[in-house]
Amino acid sequence: MTGRPVPAAVSPGHGGLNGATARRRYVTVSFLFWLPIGMSIATGVLLFTERGMALAAIAGFYAVHSLTAAAMELPTGGLSDVIGRRPVLAIAGLLNLTAFTLIGLGAAGWAIALGMGLMGLARALSSGPAEAWYVDTVHAHAGPDADLRTGLARGSSATSAALALGTVLGGGLPWLLGLAPGLGEWLADTTGGLVIPLSVPALLGALVEGVFVLYVLSALPEPPRPRTTLRRVVGGVPAVIAAGLRLGARDALIRRILLTASAAGAALAALELLTPGRAAALMGTAESGALVFAGLACAGYLCHALGSQLAPLVARFTGSSERAVLTSLGFTVLGLTLLGLTTHSMSPLATTVAVTGYGLVYLGLGAAGPNENDLLHRRVDASGRATALSVQSLSLQLVAAGAGLGAGALPPGPLPWLLAATAVLAGALLWVRRAAPPKGFPDAPPRPDAAAPVPPHHGSSTAGDPVVAPVSAGPLHDTAPEEIHPHARPM
């Protein structure tokens, strides 16, 4: 006897992947999906302006994106729980490929609006399936007590790194093309004006999306789902949506996670709306301010990536995921407060303090996210995992939209920043007390494997984390493959 733990049986439906391999593939998928989006950040408004679009029209394009993503968040999350993670991710990639092509080549307003709408739909489709695939695969290999924080943290870091790298590439490519005499004119003349230097990042993003689709189809195996029809899929999604909405109502911990996501939305809305103006005021012109903001945004994404990498360490240091969320959000509150207190000064000291505050906001949100999702995955089972993630994303997006409108209506100064800090502080205070285990719900449908014995624990569990029974997301739990239906899920 060696005394080493016996590994869990590997589910054949997941291709025999171990935890490390699943983690690498999840990180790769996260990076490939977000890299093209990062490339579009620096050039989006400038490209639309170059195409002759007025500022009001450009605002309308972004509204199409946001409203489409918000409207489709829950339906598409439910779709992933019905037909599988891989096909939904592949569809998201194809939609983004089409969207970036339309945005890169489109000279008419309808083409750009259609591209932004497709991108919003792809954003909604992608908000849960990749993470749900990773958690399902790790559980199938190592059991329900397997460590999730490391993989979730690295996936979040990969997302932030892709956005940072994409922002630099997207802003740098048109500048590099402009260094070659006559190259921009040659591109426009050769393509009849369809391709200009500012459209190159979007078209390159379309190529990356093609790579993303091929990788998803080849590298993300999952157990076969029961045969279904379009009618059953369409009829089943509303049930999953309703079940997802019930999650927060009947479980205090999930309700905390959703409210914390809402607070994060308020913080991000303040950053995105107010920081560009402060950068322009500091530099004196809009053009130089935009360049500074691009660099600052890249630094923010890197701080978010660092925070995500530190998430498991914060959880170990504080003793649990719940206390880690509380600590991490404290840094976000501090960052927003520093930004608010320095609004009326352009001195080098005030600028340094403001930049520090900007980094602290992203660092805190990055460290909080993986620990929140670790707790979320301990509370829901595989049948409703993507739906729960979609509800979480919807909470963030809706509050971000409202907070952005509110911050824009307030007078310039510290008030918008301090209100955002207050919202995050309220979210942090939710984690002062430990959440109680969920109560049983008599209306939940019986599981066919409920009488099966609890399997032995595999992997590592963090001391201090609550051990709780999962909350079923709703009546569609039987559509999940049997291999990923654990008998009890105290993750």
Short mmCIF file of N, CA and C in Angstrom, two decimals, residues 246-255 378-379 435-444 467-473:
data_model
loop_
_atom_site.label_atom_id
_atom_site.label_comp_id
_atom_site.label_asym_id
_atom_site.label_seq_id
_atom_site.Cartn_x
_atom_site.Cartn_y
_atom_site.Cartn_z
N ARG A 246 -35.29 31.49 -9.77
CA ARG A 246 -35.65 31.05 -8.42
C ARG A 246 -34.43 30.81 -7.53
N LEU A 247 -33.25 30.67 -8.17
CA LEU A 247 -32.06 30.35 -7.39
C LEU A 247 -31.79 31.41 -6.32
N GLY A 248 -31.79 32.67 -6.75
CA GLY A 248 -31.52 33.74 -5.80
C GLY A 248 -32.60 33.91 -4.76
N ALA A 249 -33.84 33.58 -5.13
CA ALA A 249 -34.94 33.78 -4.20
C ALA A 249 -34.93 32.77 -3.06
N ARG A 250 -34.42 31.59 -3.30
CA ARG A 250 -34.53 30.54 -2.30
C ARG A 250 -33.21 30.16 -1.64
N ASP A 251 -32.10 30.76 -2.05
CA ASP A 251 -30.81 30.41 -1.47
C ASP A 251 -30.06 31.69 -1.12
N ALA A 252 -29.74 31.86 0.16
CA ALA A 252 -29.12 33.11 0.62
C ALA A 252 -27.74 33.32 0.03
N LEU A 253 -26.95 32.25 -0.11
CA LEU A 253 -25.61 32.40 -0.64
C LEU A 253 -25.64 32.83 -2.10
N ILE A 254 -26.50 32.21 -2.89
CA ILE A 254 -26.61 32.61 -4.29
C ILE A 254 -27.10 34.04 -4.40
N ARG A 255 -28.01 34.42 -3.51
CA ARG A 255 -28.49 35.80 -3.51
C ARG A 255 -27.34 36.76 -3.23
N ARG A 378 -20.42 25.28 -5.81
CA ARG A 378 -20.72 24.38 -4.71
C ARG A 378 -22.20 24.37 -4.37
N ARG A 379 -22.95 25.28 -4.96
CA ARG A 379 -24.36 25.42 -4.60
C ARG A 379 -25.29 24.90 -5.68
N ALA A 435 -22.75 32.16 5.34
CA ALA A 435 -24.06 31.75 4.84
C ALA A 435 -24.42 30.39 5.41
N ALA A 436 -25.69 30.23 5.73
CA ALA A 436 -26.18 28.95 6.25
C ALA A 436 -26.36 27.97 5.09
N PRO A 437 -26.24 26.66 5.36
CA PRO A 437 -26.51 25.68 4.31
C PRO A 437 -27.94 25.84 3.79
N PRO A 438 -28.15 25.54 2.50
CA PRO A 438 -29.49 25.72 1.94
C PRO A 438 -30.47 24.71 2.50
N LYS A 439 -31.70 25.13 2.59
CA LYS A 439 -32.75 24.23 3.02
C LYS A 439 -33.24 23.40 1.85
N GLY A 440 -33.82 22.26 2.18
CA GLY A 440 -34.39 21.44 1.14
C GLY A 440 -35.64 22.09 0.57
N PHE A 441 -35.92 21.79 -0.68
CA PHE A 441 -37.07 22.39 -1.34
C PHE A 441 -38.02 21.29 -1.78
N PRO A 442 -39.20 21.25 -1.20
CA PRO A 442 -40.10 20.16 -1.48
C PRO A 442 -40.59 20.14 -2.92
N ASP A 443 -40.50 21.29 -3.60
CA ASP A 443 -41.00 21.30 -4.96
C ASP A 443 -40.00 20.80 -5.96
N ALA A 444 -38.77 20.52 -5.52
CA ALA A 444 -37.77 20.04 -6.45
C ALA A 444 -38.10 18.62 -6.88
N VAL A 467 -19.81 23.20 3.61
CA VAL A 467 -20.13 21.97 2.90
C VAL A 467 -21.63 21.86 2.84
N VAL A 468 -22.17 21.99 1.65
CA VAL A 468 -23.61 22.12 1.51
C VAL A 468 -24.11 21.22 0.41
N ALA A 469 -25.39 20.97 0.46
CA ALA A 469 -26.02 20.22 -0.61
C ALA A 469 -26.31 21.14 -1.77
N PRO A 470 -26.23 20.65 -3.01
CA PRO A 470 -26.45 21.52 -4.15
C PRO A 470 -27.91 21.89 -4.32
N VAL A 471 -28.13 23.01 -4.95
CA VAL A 471 -29.48 23.42 -5.31
C VAL A 471 -29.70 23.07 -6.76
N SER A 472 -30.68 22.25 -7.02
CA SER A 472 -31.00 21.94 -8.41
C SER A 472 -31.60 23.15 -9.07
N ALA A 473 -31.16 23.42 -10.31
CA ALA A 473 -31.62 24.61 -10.99
C ALA A 473 -33.03 24.45 -11.53
#
